């Protein structure tokens, strides 16, 4: 897979999974995500949004380390939790990252006990993660990546307060939003919790790529 300085174990897993060429989204966002910048990505799901999240987290974290999660991924429902966990198993089998997923239907005490054993990546819905962060006392200062997938869908069902609350509890981390539409709500939230976010837009039909930094509206 032709991505600059990709982790060798990750590259091997991707090759074995039959992924030899990155999508336009994966190729054009790679260096910026690696730089640690806050970003908002507009792209259809057919362009590999979920895979983009997974491979960048694996690249950044590299291997299992310490006990507290270093990447937090907020998704819209249980189906997305299960889908993303499966991709981590598929593409991260040589990196041995400890990935755990939570959602409303799970038992919160069981989840807390499993997480306390040590994990690297925590995936979950905003409702469940917010409840856990409020009561479990995780060391969020270890977080390197705070990622929200399908951000506009989550804002439609009023998850903004929960997302902001979790974000505000983290002193410093990279924040990434993924969406299939950028609305005023997405831009307002990005301006609220991100530092000089970079906006990317990808068009599936003609694969044109646009990158623009957010301008000051004041």
Short mmCIF file of C-alpha atoms in Angstrom, two decimals, residues 134-209:
data_model
loop_
_atom_site.label_atom_id
_atom_site.label_comp_id
_atom_site.label_asym_id
_atom_site.label_seq_id
_atom_site.Cartn_x
_atom_site.Cartn_y
_atom_site.Cartn_z
CA UNK A 134 -18.58 10.13 34.19
CA UNK A 135 -18.25 7.20 36.56
CA UNK A 136 -15.15 5.18 35.76
CA UNK A 137 -12.41 7.79 36.18
CA UNK A 138 -10.32 6.87 33.14
CA UNK A 139 -6.97 8.58 32.67
CA UNK A 140 -7.99 10.62 29.61
CA UNK A 141 -4.66 12.45 29.56
CA UNK A 142 -3.23 9.44 27.72
CA UNK A 143 -5.54 9.98 24.76
CA UNK A 144 -3.73 10.80 21.53
CA UNK A 145 -6.77 10.70 19.24
CA UNK A 146 -10.40 11.77 19.78
CA UNK A 147 -12.41 10.70 16.76
CA UNK A 148 -16.10 11.17 15.96
CA UNK A 149 -17.48 9.20 13.03
CA UNK A 150 -20.72 10.20 11.26
CA UNK A 151 -20.65 13.45 13.23
CA UNK A 152 -23.67 15.02 11.52
CA UNK A 153 -25.81 11.94 12.17
CA UNK A 154 -24.89 12.15 15.84
CA UNK A 155 -25.68 15.85 16.03
CA UNK A 156 -29.11 15.16 14.54
CA UNK A 157 -29.96 13.06 17.59
CA UNK A 158 -28.58 15.67 19.99
CA UNK A 159 -25.30 14.06 21.00
CA UNK A 160 -23.46 17.40 20.95
CA UNK A 161 -23.56 17.93 24.73
CA UNK A 162 -22.13 14.48 25.41
CA UNK A 163 -19.41 14.86 22.78
CA UNK A 164 -18.40 18.28 24.10
CA UNK A 165 -18.38 17.03 27.69
CA UNK A 166 -15.99 14.22 26.83
CA UNK A 167 -13.81 16.48 24.71
CA UNK A 168 -13.59 19.11 27.45
CA UNK A 169 -12.31 16.49 29.90
CA UNK A 170 -9.22 15.95 27.73
CA UNK A 171 -6.45 18.49 28.10
CA UNK A 172 -4.69 17.86 24.80
CA UNK A 173 -5.38 15.45 21.93
CA UNK A 174 -5.88 15.31 18.18
CA UNK A 175 -9.56 15.66 17.23
CA UNK A 176 -10.94 14.24 13.99
CA UNK A 177 -14.48 14.43 12.58
CA UNK A 178 -15.78 12.27 9.71
CA UNK A 179 -19.05 13.07 7.95
CA UNK A 180 -20.91 12.73 4.66
CA UNK A 181 -22.22 16.29 4.91
CA UNK A 182 -20.80 19.45 6.49
CA UNK A 183 -23.54 21.56 8.03
CA UNK A 184 -23.49 24.67 10.19
CA UNK A 185 -23.76 22.40 13.24
CA UNK A 186 -20.63 20.50 12.25
CA UNK A 187 -18.68 23.71 11.62
CA UNK A 188 -19.81 25.26 14.91
CA UNK A 189 -18.80 22.18 16.90
CA UNK A 190 -15.44 21.97 15.10
CA UNK A 191 -14.79 25.62 15.93
CA UNK A 192 -15.78 24.98 19.54
CA UNK A 193 -13.55 22.02 20.40
CA UNK A 194 -10.82 21.97 17.73
CA UNK A 195 -7.66 23.99 17.24
CA UNK A 196 -7.46 25.55 13.76
CA UNK A 197 -9.16 22.57 12.09
CA UNK A 198 -8.31 21.62 8.52
CA UNK A 199 -11.31 20.79 6.32
CA UNK A 200 -11.06 18.14 3.60
CA UNK A 201 -13.67 17.50 0.92
CA UNK A 202 -13.70 14.44 -1.32
CA UNK A 203 -15.98 13.90 -4.31
CA UNK A 204 -16.56 10.24 -5.15
CA UNK A 205 -17.62 10.90 -8.75
CA UNK A 206 -14.63 12.78 -10.04
CA UNK A 207 -12.22 12.11 -7.13
CA UNK A 208 -11.31 15.74 -6.98
CA UNK A 209 -9.74 16.79 -3.74
#
